Amino acid sequence: MLEVNSIEIVYCDVLKVLKGISFQVPSGAVVALLGSNGAGKSTVLKAVSNTLELEDGEMEDGAISFDGRRIDRLGPERIVRLGVVHVPEGRGIFDDLTVLENLKVGAYTRSDRAKIRADLEAVLDYFPPLRQRLPFQAGYLSGGEQQMLAIGRALMAHCKLLMLDEPSLGLAPLITGDIFRIITRINREHGASILLVEQNAHLALSVASYGYIMENGKIVLDGPSDKLLENEDVKEFYLGITDMGAKKSYRHVKHYKRRKRWLS
Amino acid sequence: MDSANFHILMQLLLSGVIAGSVYGLIALGFVVIYKSTTVVNFAQGEIMMLGAYFCYYLVVTHKIPFLPAFVLTLVFSALLGMLVEMVILRPMIGEPVFSVIMITVGLATLLRSIVGLIWGHDTLPFPSPFGDATFEISGMVVSPTEAATVVSAVILFLALFAFFRYTKLGLATRATAFDQRWAFLMGISVRKIFSLAWAIASVVAAVGGVFLGLMGGLEPNMSFIGLKVFPAVVLGGLESIVGAVVGGLLVGISESLAGGYLSGWFGSGVKELSAFVVLLIVLMFRPYGLFGKKEIIRV
Ligand SMILES: Nc1ncnc2c1ncn2[C@@H]1O[C@H](COP(=O)(O)OP(=O)(O)O)[C@@H](O)[C@H]1O
Ligand SMILES: [Mg+2]
């Protein structure tokens, strides 16, 4: 189980982008982290994988633990070894390595050869289009195939928690549907917990059991997916179902009104 | 072409290949460091030189037999490379490229002064363990040292190629070379990879330096070969291992031919210039170098 406890993140010593974020991903669960562009969703994932340092970001306060163990001081490579794997926004494919090499490099932290080979077969069963493309340069794959490769590569690391940053970005709805179905299967068959970051709230809440909504570096709402899907404000601001037509920012809605709706 | 002229051509090509294998080795070092860390190391020639002097010190001053001395030199160079990476370059991570380059230029000057202080500026002859007896291959004269140079270069090149292509660590190095950020997310220790790249580059350079010393003696100015190798690296495309070797050979051969055929008309400087002329011509037709690649542009 991943526990994130009131973390505060600052970029370049001055720009505070996360102002006390707390959430949990229970073992085996699919949890969605939603919010519009710039809310700080990617920053949350970078904090968990401890790769903020590369962008001059720093965690000023709070704690992150996985299976009861503090991980926010561990190097990124140690975190991967614990089974926490981050698939970044834009997929992070190694363009000039072949598809097979990309999958192999995913298993970098492991040395159980027989199991690695079995996992490779499992990945190719989840994502059949990758099989014929194994010997080709990954940079030439289509966007959907690259997303498959990125998820497949994370599975090669034997992940216990898979963190996906906007897997639907730039993909046609049909392909997105395929990928989300496989994400659900991976969760069920592989037993991996999934932290799903999305702007597309409807899509994410359809596979997640619980959701958190972020705005401006804070979590403004959370709850089980079905409740969130019914919530008037969520409908209005994140699902694009609105009576007024005009798109307003969530924070303009009076706080008490929001709470009241959510509690009822 | 009559047979005497043909013979001269072949002899010139051969000396080009011999010099080119040394250039290729040093170029290989450049490429390994650039590829994995995106640092252009201007101290590559000095690291090569230090390796050569170290081997000389063991063999000539301490009378250690060549083979163990050579192995010790490789170990010394690997450690030197890792030390330079750790002490000088690691603190520079995140600094502007220009500062990092200037640091390597500073390091080059430092190493050159150290060598000058310890061993002086005169040329020191480094007797070859391979003997002086030359032999002939279809009429061309080759010394055993020259043959050993080419053979070692070929072995090193194949070993490195296999390392990058077939080993897990080699794969991790290529992944890191493509994008550090994603390498971190794979659980790759990027620091370890940087350290490894500097170790490999220094070892390869030291091998080049030792053979260069055996063929022509040692002097602090031999490190300027590091700059001469630069056109070879750019020719090859900066990021390609095969390119470094081909670039090295091309520079070696063009120098040798220019020295043989053109220096009568243009003076001996033409030899030094020829590499840059070849470079210009190649870049006119292939701006990314012979083996350089354009980035894949996604649609
Ligand atoms: N490396 C960085 N340096 C400075 N500011 C950044 C950096 N990365 C992100 N930010 C800022 O932090 C905020 C949150 O960004 P991000 O976490 O990428 O949001 P999201 O993924 O929700 O779109 C944005 O305002 C963005 O401009
Ligand atoms: Mg983002």
Coordinates of C-alpha atoms and ligand atoms in Angstrom, one line a residue, chain A residues 11-12 15 17 36-43 55 89, ligand 1:
Chain A
Y11 CA 10.5 23.7 -7.8
C12 CA 13.7 25.8 -8.1
L15 CA 7.7 27.7 -6.9
V17 CA 3.3 23.4 -6.7
S36 CA -6.8 19.7 -15.1
N37 CA -3.6 20.6 -16.7
G38 CA -1.1 22.1 -14.3
A39 CA -2.8 20.8 -11.2
G40 CA 0.3 19.0 -10.1
K41 CA -0.6 15.4 -10.9
S42 CA 2.7 14.6 -12.7
T43 CA 4.6 16.2 -9.8
E55 CA 14.1 19.0 -12.5
E89 CA 3.8 11.3 -19.3
Ligands
LIG1 N1 10.5 21.3 -13.7 C1 9.6 22.3 -13.3 N2 10.1 23.5 -12.9 C2 9.2 24.5 -12.6 N3 7.9 24.4 -12.6 C3 7.4 23.2 -12.9 C4 8.2 22.1 -13.3 N4 7.4 21.0 -13.6 C5 6.2 21.5 -13.4 N5 6.1 22.7 -13.0 C6 4.9 23.5 -12.7 O1 4.2 22.8 -11.6 C7 2.8 22.8 -11.9 C8 2.3 21.4 -11.9 O2 2.8 20.7 -13.0 P1 2.5 19.2 -13.3 O3 2.8 18.4 -12.1 O4 3.2 18.8 -14.5 O5 0.9 19.2 -13.5 P2 -0.1 18.2 -14.3 O6 0.7 16.9 -14.5 O7 -1.2 18.1 -13.3 O8 -0.4 18.9 -15.6 C9 2.6 23.6 -13.2 O9 2.2 24.9 -12.9 C10 3.9 23.5 -13.8 O10 4.1 24.7 -14.6

